[in-house]
Coordinates of C-alpha atoms in Angstrom, one line a residue:
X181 CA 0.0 0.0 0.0
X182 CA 1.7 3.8 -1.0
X183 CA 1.4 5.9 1.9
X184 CA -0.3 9.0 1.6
X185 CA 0.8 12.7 3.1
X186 CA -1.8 15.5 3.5
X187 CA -0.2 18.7 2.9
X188 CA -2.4 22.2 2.6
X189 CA -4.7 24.1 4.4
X190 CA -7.9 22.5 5.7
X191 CA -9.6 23.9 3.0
X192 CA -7.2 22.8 -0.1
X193 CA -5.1 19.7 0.7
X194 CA -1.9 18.3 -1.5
X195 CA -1.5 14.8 -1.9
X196 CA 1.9 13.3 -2.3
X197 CA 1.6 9.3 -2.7
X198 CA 4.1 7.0 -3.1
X199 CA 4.6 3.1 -3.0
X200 CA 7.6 3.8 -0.7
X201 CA 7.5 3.8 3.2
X202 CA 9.0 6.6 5.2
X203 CA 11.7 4.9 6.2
X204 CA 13.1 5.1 2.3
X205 CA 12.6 9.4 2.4
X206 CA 14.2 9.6 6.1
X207 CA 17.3 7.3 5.1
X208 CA 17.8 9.5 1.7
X209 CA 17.5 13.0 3.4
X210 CA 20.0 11.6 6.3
X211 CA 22.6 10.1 3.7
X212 CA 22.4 13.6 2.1
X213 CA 22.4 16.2 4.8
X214 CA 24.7 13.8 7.2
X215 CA 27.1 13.3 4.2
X216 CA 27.5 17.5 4.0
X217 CA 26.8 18.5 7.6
X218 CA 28.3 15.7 9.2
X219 CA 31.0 14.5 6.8
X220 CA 32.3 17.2 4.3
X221 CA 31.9 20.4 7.1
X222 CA 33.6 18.2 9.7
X223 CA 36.6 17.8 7.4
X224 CA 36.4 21.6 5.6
X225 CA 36.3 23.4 9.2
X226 CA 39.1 23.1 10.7
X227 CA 41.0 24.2 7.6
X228 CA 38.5 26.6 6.3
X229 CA 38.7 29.1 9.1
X230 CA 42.5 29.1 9.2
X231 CA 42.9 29.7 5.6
X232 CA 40.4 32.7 5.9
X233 CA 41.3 34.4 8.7
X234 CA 45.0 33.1 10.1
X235 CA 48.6 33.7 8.1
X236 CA 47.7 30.1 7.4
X237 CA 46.0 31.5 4.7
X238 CA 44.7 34.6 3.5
X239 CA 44.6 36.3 7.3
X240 CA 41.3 38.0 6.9
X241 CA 40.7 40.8 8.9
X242 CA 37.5 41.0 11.2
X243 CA 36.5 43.4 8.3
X244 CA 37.6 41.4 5.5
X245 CA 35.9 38.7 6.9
X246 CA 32.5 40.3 7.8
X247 CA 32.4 41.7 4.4
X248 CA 32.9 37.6 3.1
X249 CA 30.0 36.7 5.1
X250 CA 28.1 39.5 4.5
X251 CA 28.0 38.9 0.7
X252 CA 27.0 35.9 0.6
X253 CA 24.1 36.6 2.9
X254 CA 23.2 39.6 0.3
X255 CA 23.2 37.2 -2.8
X256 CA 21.0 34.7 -0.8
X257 CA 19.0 37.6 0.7
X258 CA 17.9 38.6 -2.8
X259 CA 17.3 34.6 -4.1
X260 CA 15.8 33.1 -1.3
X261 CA 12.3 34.1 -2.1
X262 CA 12.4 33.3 -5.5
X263 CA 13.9 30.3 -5.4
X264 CA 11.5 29.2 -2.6
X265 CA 8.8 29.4 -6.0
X266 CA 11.6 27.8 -7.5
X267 CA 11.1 24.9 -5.1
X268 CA 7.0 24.7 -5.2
X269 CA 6.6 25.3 -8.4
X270 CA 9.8 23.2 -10.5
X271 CA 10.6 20.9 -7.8
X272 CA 12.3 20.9 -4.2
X273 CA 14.7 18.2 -5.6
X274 CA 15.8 20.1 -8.2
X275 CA 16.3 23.2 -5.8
X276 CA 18.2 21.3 -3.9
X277 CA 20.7 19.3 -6.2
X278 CA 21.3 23.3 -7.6
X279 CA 22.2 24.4 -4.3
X280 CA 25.0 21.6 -3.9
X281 CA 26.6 22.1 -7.3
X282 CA 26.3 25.9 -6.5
X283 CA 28.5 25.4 -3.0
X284 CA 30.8 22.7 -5.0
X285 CA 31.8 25.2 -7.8
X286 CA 32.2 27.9 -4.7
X287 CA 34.5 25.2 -2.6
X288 CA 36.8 24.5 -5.4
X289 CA 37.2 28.2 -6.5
X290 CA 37.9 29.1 -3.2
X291 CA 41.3 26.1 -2.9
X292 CA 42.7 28.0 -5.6
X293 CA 42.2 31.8 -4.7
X294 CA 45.1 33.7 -3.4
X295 CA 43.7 36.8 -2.4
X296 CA 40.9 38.6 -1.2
X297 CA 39.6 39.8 -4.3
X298 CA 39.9 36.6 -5.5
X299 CA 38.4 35.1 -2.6
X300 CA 34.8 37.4 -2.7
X301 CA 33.7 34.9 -5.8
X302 CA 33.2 32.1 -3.1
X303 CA 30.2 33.8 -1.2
X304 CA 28.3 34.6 -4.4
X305 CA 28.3 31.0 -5.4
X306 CA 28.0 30.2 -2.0
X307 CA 24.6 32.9 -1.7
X308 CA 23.2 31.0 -4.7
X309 CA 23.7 27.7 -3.0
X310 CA 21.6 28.9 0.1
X311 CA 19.1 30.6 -1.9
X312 CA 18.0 27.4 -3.6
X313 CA 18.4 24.8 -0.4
X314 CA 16.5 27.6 1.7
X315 CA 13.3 25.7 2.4
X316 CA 13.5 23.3 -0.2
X317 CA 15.5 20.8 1.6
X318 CA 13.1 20.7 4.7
X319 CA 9.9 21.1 2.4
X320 CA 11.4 18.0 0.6
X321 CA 11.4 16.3 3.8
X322 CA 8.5 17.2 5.7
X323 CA 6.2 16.7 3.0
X324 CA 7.1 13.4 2.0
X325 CA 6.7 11.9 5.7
X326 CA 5.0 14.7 7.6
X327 CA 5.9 15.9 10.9
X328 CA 6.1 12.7 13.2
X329 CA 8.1 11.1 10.0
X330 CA 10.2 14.0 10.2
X331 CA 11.3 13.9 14.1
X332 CA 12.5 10.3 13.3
X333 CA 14.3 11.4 10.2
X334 CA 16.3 14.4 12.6
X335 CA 17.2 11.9 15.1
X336 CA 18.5 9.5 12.8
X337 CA 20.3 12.3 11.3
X338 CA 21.9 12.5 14.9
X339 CA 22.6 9.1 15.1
X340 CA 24.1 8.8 11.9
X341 CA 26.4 12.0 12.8
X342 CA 28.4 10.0 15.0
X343 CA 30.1 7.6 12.6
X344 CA 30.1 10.4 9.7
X345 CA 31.8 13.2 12.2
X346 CA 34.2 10.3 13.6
X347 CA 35.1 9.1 9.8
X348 CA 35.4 13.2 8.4
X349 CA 37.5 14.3 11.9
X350 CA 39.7 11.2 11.4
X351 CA 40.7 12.3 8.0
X352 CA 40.8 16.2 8.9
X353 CA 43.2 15.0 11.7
X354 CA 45.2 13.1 9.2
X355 CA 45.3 16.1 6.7
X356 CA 46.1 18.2 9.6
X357 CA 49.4 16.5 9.6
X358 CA 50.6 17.0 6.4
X359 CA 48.2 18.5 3.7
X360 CA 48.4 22.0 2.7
X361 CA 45.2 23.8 3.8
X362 CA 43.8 24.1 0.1
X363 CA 43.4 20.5 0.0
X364 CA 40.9 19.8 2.6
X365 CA 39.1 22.9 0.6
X366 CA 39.3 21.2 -2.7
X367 CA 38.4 17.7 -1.1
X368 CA 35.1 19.4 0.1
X369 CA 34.1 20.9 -2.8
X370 CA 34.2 16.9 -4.6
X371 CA 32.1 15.9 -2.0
X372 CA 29.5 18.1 -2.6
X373 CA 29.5 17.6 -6.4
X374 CA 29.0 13.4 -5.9
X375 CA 26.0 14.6 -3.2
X376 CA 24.2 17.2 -5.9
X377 CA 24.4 14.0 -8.4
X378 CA 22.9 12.0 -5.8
X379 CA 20.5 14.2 -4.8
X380 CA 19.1 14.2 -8.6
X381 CA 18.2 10.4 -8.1
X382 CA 15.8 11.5 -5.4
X383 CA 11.8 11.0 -6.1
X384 CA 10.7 14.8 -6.4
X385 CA 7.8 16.4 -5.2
X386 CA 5.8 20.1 -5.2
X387 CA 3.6 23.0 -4.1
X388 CA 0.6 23.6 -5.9
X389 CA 2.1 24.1 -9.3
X390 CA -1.5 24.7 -10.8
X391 CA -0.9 28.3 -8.8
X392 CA 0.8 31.4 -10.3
X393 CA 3.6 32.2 -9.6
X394 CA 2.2 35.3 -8.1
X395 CA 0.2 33.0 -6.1
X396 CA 2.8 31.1 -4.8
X397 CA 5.4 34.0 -3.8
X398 CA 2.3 36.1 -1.8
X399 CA 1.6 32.6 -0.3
X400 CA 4.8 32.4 2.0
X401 CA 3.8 36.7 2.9
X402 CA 0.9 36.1 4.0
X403 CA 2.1 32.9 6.1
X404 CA 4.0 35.0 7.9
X405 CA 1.9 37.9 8.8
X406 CA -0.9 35.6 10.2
X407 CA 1.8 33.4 12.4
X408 CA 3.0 35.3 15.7
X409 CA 5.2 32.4 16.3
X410 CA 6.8 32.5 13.0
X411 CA 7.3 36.9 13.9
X412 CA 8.9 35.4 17.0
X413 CA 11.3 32.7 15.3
X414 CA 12.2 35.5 13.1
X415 CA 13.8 38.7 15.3
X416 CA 15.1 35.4 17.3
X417 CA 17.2 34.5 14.1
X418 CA 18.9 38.1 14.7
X419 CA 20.2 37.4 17.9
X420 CA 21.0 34.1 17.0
X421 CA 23.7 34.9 14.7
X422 CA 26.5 36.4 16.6
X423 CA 26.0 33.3 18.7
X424 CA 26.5 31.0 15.5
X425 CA 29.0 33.2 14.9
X426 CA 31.5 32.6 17.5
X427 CA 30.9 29.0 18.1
X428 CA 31.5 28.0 14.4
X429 CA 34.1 30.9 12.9
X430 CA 35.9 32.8 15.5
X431 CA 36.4 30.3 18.6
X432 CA 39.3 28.2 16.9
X433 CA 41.0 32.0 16.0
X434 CA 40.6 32.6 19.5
X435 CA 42.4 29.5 20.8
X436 CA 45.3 29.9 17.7
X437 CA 45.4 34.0 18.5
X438 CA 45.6 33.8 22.5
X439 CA 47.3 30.3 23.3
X440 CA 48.7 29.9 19.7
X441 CA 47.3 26.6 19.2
X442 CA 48.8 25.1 16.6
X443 CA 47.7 23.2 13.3
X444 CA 47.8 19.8 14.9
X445 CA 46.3 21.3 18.3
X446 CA 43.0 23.1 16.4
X447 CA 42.6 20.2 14.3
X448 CA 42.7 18.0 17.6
X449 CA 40.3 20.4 19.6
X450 CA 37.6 21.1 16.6
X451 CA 37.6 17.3 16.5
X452 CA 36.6 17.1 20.2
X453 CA 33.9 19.6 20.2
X454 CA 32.7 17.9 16.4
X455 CA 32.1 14.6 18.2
X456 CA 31.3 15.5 21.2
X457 CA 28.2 17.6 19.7
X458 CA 27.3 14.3 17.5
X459 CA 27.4 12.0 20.5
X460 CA 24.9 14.8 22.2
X461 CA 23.0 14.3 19.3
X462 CA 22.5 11.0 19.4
X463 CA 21.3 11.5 23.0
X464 CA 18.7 13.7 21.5
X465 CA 17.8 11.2 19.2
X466 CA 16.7 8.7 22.2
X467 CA 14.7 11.1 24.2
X468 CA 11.2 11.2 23.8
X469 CA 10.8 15.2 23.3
X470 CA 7.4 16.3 23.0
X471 CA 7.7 19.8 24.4
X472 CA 8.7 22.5 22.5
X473 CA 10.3 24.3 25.3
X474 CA 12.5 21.5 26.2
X475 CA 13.8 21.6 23.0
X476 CA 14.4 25.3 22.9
X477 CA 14.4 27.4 26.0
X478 CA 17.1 25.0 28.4
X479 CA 19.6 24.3 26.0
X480 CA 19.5 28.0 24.9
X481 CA 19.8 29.0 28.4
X482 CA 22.7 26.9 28.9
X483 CA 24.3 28.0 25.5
X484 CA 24.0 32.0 27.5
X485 CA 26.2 30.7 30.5
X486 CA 28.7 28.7 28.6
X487 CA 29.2 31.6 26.3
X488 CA 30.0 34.2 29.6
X489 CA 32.3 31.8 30.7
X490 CA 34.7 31.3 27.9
X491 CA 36.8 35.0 28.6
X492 CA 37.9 33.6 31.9
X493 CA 38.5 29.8 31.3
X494 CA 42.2 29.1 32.4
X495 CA 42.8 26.6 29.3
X496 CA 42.6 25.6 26.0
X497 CA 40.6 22.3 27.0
X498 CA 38.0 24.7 29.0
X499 CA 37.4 26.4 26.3
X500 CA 36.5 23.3 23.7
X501 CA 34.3 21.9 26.7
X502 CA 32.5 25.5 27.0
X503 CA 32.4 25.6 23.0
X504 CA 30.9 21.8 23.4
X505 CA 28.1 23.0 25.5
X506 CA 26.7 25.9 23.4
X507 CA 27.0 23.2 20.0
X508 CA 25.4 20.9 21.2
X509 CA 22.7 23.6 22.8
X510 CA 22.1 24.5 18.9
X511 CA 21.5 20.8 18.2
X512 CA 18.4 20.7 20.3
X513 CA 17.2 24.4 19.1
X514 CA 17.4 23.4 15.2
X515 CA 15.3 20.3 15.9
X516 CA 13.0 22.7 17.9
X517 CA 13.0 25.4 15.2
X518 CA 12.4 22.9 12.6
X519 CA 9.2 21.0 13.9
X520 CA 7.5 24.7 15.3
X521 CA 7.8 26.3 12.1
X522 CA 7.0 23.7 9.8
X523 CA 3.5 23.2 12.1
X524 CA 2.9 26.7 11.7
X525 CA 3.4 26.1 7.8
X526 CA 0.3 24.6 6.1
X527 CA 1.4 25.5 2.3
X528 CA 3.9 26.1 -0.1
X529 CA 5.9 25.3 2.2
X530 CA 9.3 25.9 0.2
X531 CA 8.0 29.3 0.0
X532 CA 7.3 30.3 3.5
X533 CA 10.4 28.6 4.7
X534 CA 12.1 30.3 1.9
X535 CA 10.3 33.6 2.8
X536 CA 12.0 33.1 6.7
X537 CA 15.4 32.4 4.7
X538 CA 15.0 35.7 3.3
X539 CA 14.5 37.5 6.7
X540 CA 17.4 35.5 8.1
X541 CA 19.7 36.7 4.7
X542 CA 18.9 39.8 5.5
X543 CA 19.9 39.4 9.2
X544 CA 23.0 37.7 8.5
X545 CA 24.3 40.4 5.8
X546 CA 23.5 43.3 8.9
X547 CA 25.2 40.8 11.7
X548 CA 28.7 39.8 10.6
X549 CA 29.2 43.6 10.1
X550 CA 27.8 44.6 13.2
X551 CA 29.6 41.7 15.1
X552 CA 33.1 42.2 13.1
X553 CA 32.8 45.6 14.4
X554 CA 32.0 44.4 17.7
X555 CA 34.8 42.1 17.9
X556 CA 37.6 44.8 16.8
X557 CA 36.4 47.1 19.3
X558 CA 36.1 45.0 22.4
X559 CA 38.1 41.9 21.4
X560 CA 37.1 38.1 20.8
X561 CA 36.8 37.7 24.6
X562 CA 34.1 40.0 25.5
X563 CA 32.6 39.1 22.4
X564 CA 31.7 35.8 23.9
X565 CA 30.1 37.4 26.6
X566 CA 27.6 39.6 24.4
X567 CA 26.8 36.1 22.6
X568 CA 25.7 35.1 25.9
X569 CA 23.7 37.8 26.1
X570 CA 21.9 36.9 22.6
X571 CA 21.1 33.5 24.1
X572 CA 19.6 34.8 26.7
X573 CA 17.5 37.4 24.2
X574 CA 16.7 34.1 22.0
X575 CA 15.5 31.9 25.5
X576 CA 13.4 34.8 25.9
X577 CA 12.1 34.9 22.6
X578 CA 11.9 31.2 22.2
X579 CA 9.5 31.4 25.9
X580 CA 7.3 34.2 24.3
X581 CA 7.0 31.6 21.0
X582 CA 5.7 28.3 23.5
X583 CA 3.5 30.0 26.0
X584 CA 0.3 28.5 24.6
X585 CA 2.1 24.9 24.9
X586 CA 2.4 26.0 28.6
X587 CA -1.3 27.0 28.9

C-alpha cells in the first residue's frame, strides 16, 4: 500500500503518494544532509577558518571577513524568495541538487584563490547555493513523511552523525598533519558535487504548481503575517547569529590567537567539540521530546552561561568543553526550530520557509558587520560574553514563542 501525506490548508489539501514507506525518504534525506553536515563540514572546518582568517592563509581581517559573510548573505537575501517558488513550483529536488553544485563550484574556487579579491567569488556561489536549499530541503522532507516522520528522520540524522563526524574528523586529523590547507578545501568541494548527483536520483515532489507564480510568492507573505510564532522565530534568528557566529568561525582563532594553538592542536580540539556535539545528538535522538520548550528554552539557556564563561577559562581544553556545550545547545534548538515552524506552515511550504530564509539573509548580511565591528572594538573575549547575552534574548524569545504549549 503507497502511503499518503496531507499537505495544505484544511480547505485545499496536497496529496503526495508514493509506494515507498518513510523509512526510504528519512534514510535519503540523512545520507544527504549527514554526508554535508556531518561528513564534508567536519573535514572543511578546521582548515576553512584558518585559511580565511589566520597567516595560514589569506589572514582575513574582522572586516575582511564580515564583508565575506556578508556577501553571501546579500546574494541569498535577494534569491531566497524566488527560489523558494523555484522549489514549489519546478521541484524541491531540483532546488536542492542546484544548491550543492552551486557550494561545490564555490569550494573549489575558493582552494585556488590567493587573495581577497579573488576570494569574494566564493560567497556569491555560496549565496546562490543557500538561496536554492532555503526551504526546499526541509519542504522536501516534511512533506514526503509529515511531521512525526520528520522527528524520526532528525534523530536518525543525529545518530548517523556520530560515525560520519568520527570518519570526516579522522581524516581532517590526518590532513592536519601533512596536507596544505587548500586540500581539505578542494576535497570538500568533490564531496558536494558526488551529493548534488545524488540528490538528482531522489523521487521529487511540489507545491501547488497549478498556482501562479504570483500565487505562490504572496503565499509564504501572508504565512507570515498571520503566524506570531513564525514573527517570533524571526527577530530570534537576529540574535542568534553572533552566537552561530562565535561558536562556528571565530572560537578556533581565538584559541590559535591567545594560546597559539597550533595546526595539529585546532585540528585535535575542533575534533573534540565535532564529536562530542554528535554523541549529544544522538542522545537527543533517544529522548522522547514532545515539548517544545524543552527543545528550545534549556539548551539555549545553557548555551548563555557557557558563552560568559569562555573570557575567563584558564585553558585551551575549558574552552573546547564551553564551546561543546553551546554546540550541542544549537543541536536541540534546530530540531525545535524545525518541527515549530514547519507546524505553523500549512502551504507552499518551500516558499514560506524560503520567505524566513529571506528575513534570516537579510539578518545575516546586517550581523557579521555589526559583530566584526564588535569584535575589533572590544576583542574576541568580550565578544563571547555579548553572545551570551543573545542566548539569553533568544531563551526569551523562544518562551514568548511556547507560552500556549504552557497553557
Amino acid at each position: 500500500m503507497g502511503k499518503t501525506v496531507g499537505v495544505g490548508s484544511p480547505g485545499r489539501t496536497l496529496e503526495i503518494r508514493s509506494p515507498r514507506s518513510p523509512v526510504y525518504f528519512a534514510a535519503r534525506y540523512v545520507l544527504a544532509v549527514g554526508a554535508v553536515e556531518f561528513f564534508a563540514w567536519k573535514i572543511l572546518d578546521p582548515f576553512y577558518l584558518q585559511f580565511l582568517t589566520t597567516q595560514r592563509g589569506l589572514n582575513l581581517s574582522p572586516s575582511q571577513f564580515a564583508l565575506f559573510v556578508s556577501l553571501g548573505s546579500w546574494i541569498s537575501m535577494i534569491l531566497d524568495y524566488p527560489t523558494g517558488a523555484v522549489a514549489d513550483k519546478l521541484g524541491r529536488r531540483l532546488s536542492w541538487a542546484l544548491a550543492m553544485f552551486s557550494h561545490a563550484v564555490g569550494m573549489l574556487w575558493l582552494s585556488q584563490a590567493r587573495t581577497f579579491a579573488q576570494c569574494l567569488v566564493v560567497p556569491v556561489f555560496q549565496g546562490i547555493s543557500w538561496g536554492f536549499q532555503s526551504g526546499s530541503r526541509e519542504a522536501w522532507l516534511y512533506d514526503h513523511v509529515g511531521e512525526e516522520g520528520t522527528k524520526r528522520a532528525m534523530s536518525l540524522l543525529y545518530v548517523a552523525s556520530v560515525p560520519m563526524t568520527l570518519i570526516g574528523v579522522g581524516i581532517a586529523t590526518s590532513l592536519g598533519t601533512w596536507a596544505d590547507v587548500r586540500l581539505p578545501i578542494a576535497i570538500t568541494g568533490l564531496i558536494l558535487l558526488v551529493v548534488a548527483f545524488g540528490v538528482l536520483t531522489f523521487p521529487e515532489n511540489y507545491g501547488h504548481r497549478e498556482r501562479r507564480w504570483l500565487e505562490v510568492l504572496k503565499s509564504g507573505l501572508t504565512q507570515f503575517r498571520r503566524s506570531r510564532i513564525l514573527q517570533f522565530l524571526a527577530v530570534e534568528s537576529f540574535f542568534m547569529t553572533l552566537p552561530v557566529w562565535m561558536n562556528s568561525a571565530w572560537w578556533l582563532t581565538y584559541l590559535v590567537k591567545r594560546w597559539e594553538v597550533g595546526v595539529l592542536g585546532a585540528t585535535a580540539s575542533f575534533g573534540v567539540t565535532a564529536c562530542g556535539s554528535a554523541v549529544a545528538g544522538f542522545v537527543l535522538s533517544r529522548t522522547r521530546y514532545t515539548k517544545y520548550r524543552a527543545l528550545l528554552v534549556y539548551p539555549t539557556l545553557g548555551a548563555g552561561i557557557a558563552f560568559c564563561l569562555v573570557p575567563v577559562a584558564p585553558a585551551p581544553i575549558i574552552v573546547v568543553v564551553l564551546v561543546l556545550v553551546t554546540i550541542a545547545a544549537r543541536y536541540f534548538r534546530n530540531v525545535g526550530v524545525t518541527l515549530l515552524r514547519n507546524r505553523e506552515i500549512v502551504e507552499e511550504r518551500a516558499t514560506a520557509l524560503s520567505f524566513l530564509g529571506t528575513l534570516e539573509g537579510a539578518f545575516w548580511t546586517l550581523g557579521p558587520l555589526l559583530w566584526g565591528a564588535l569584535i575589533e572594538t572590544v576583542g574576541l573575549g568580550m565578544s563571547f560574553v555579548a553572545a551570551g547575552v543573545c542566548s539569553f534574548i533568544c531563551a526569551g524569545l523562544f518562551i514568548a514563542a511556547t507560552a500556549k504549549e504552557r497553557r
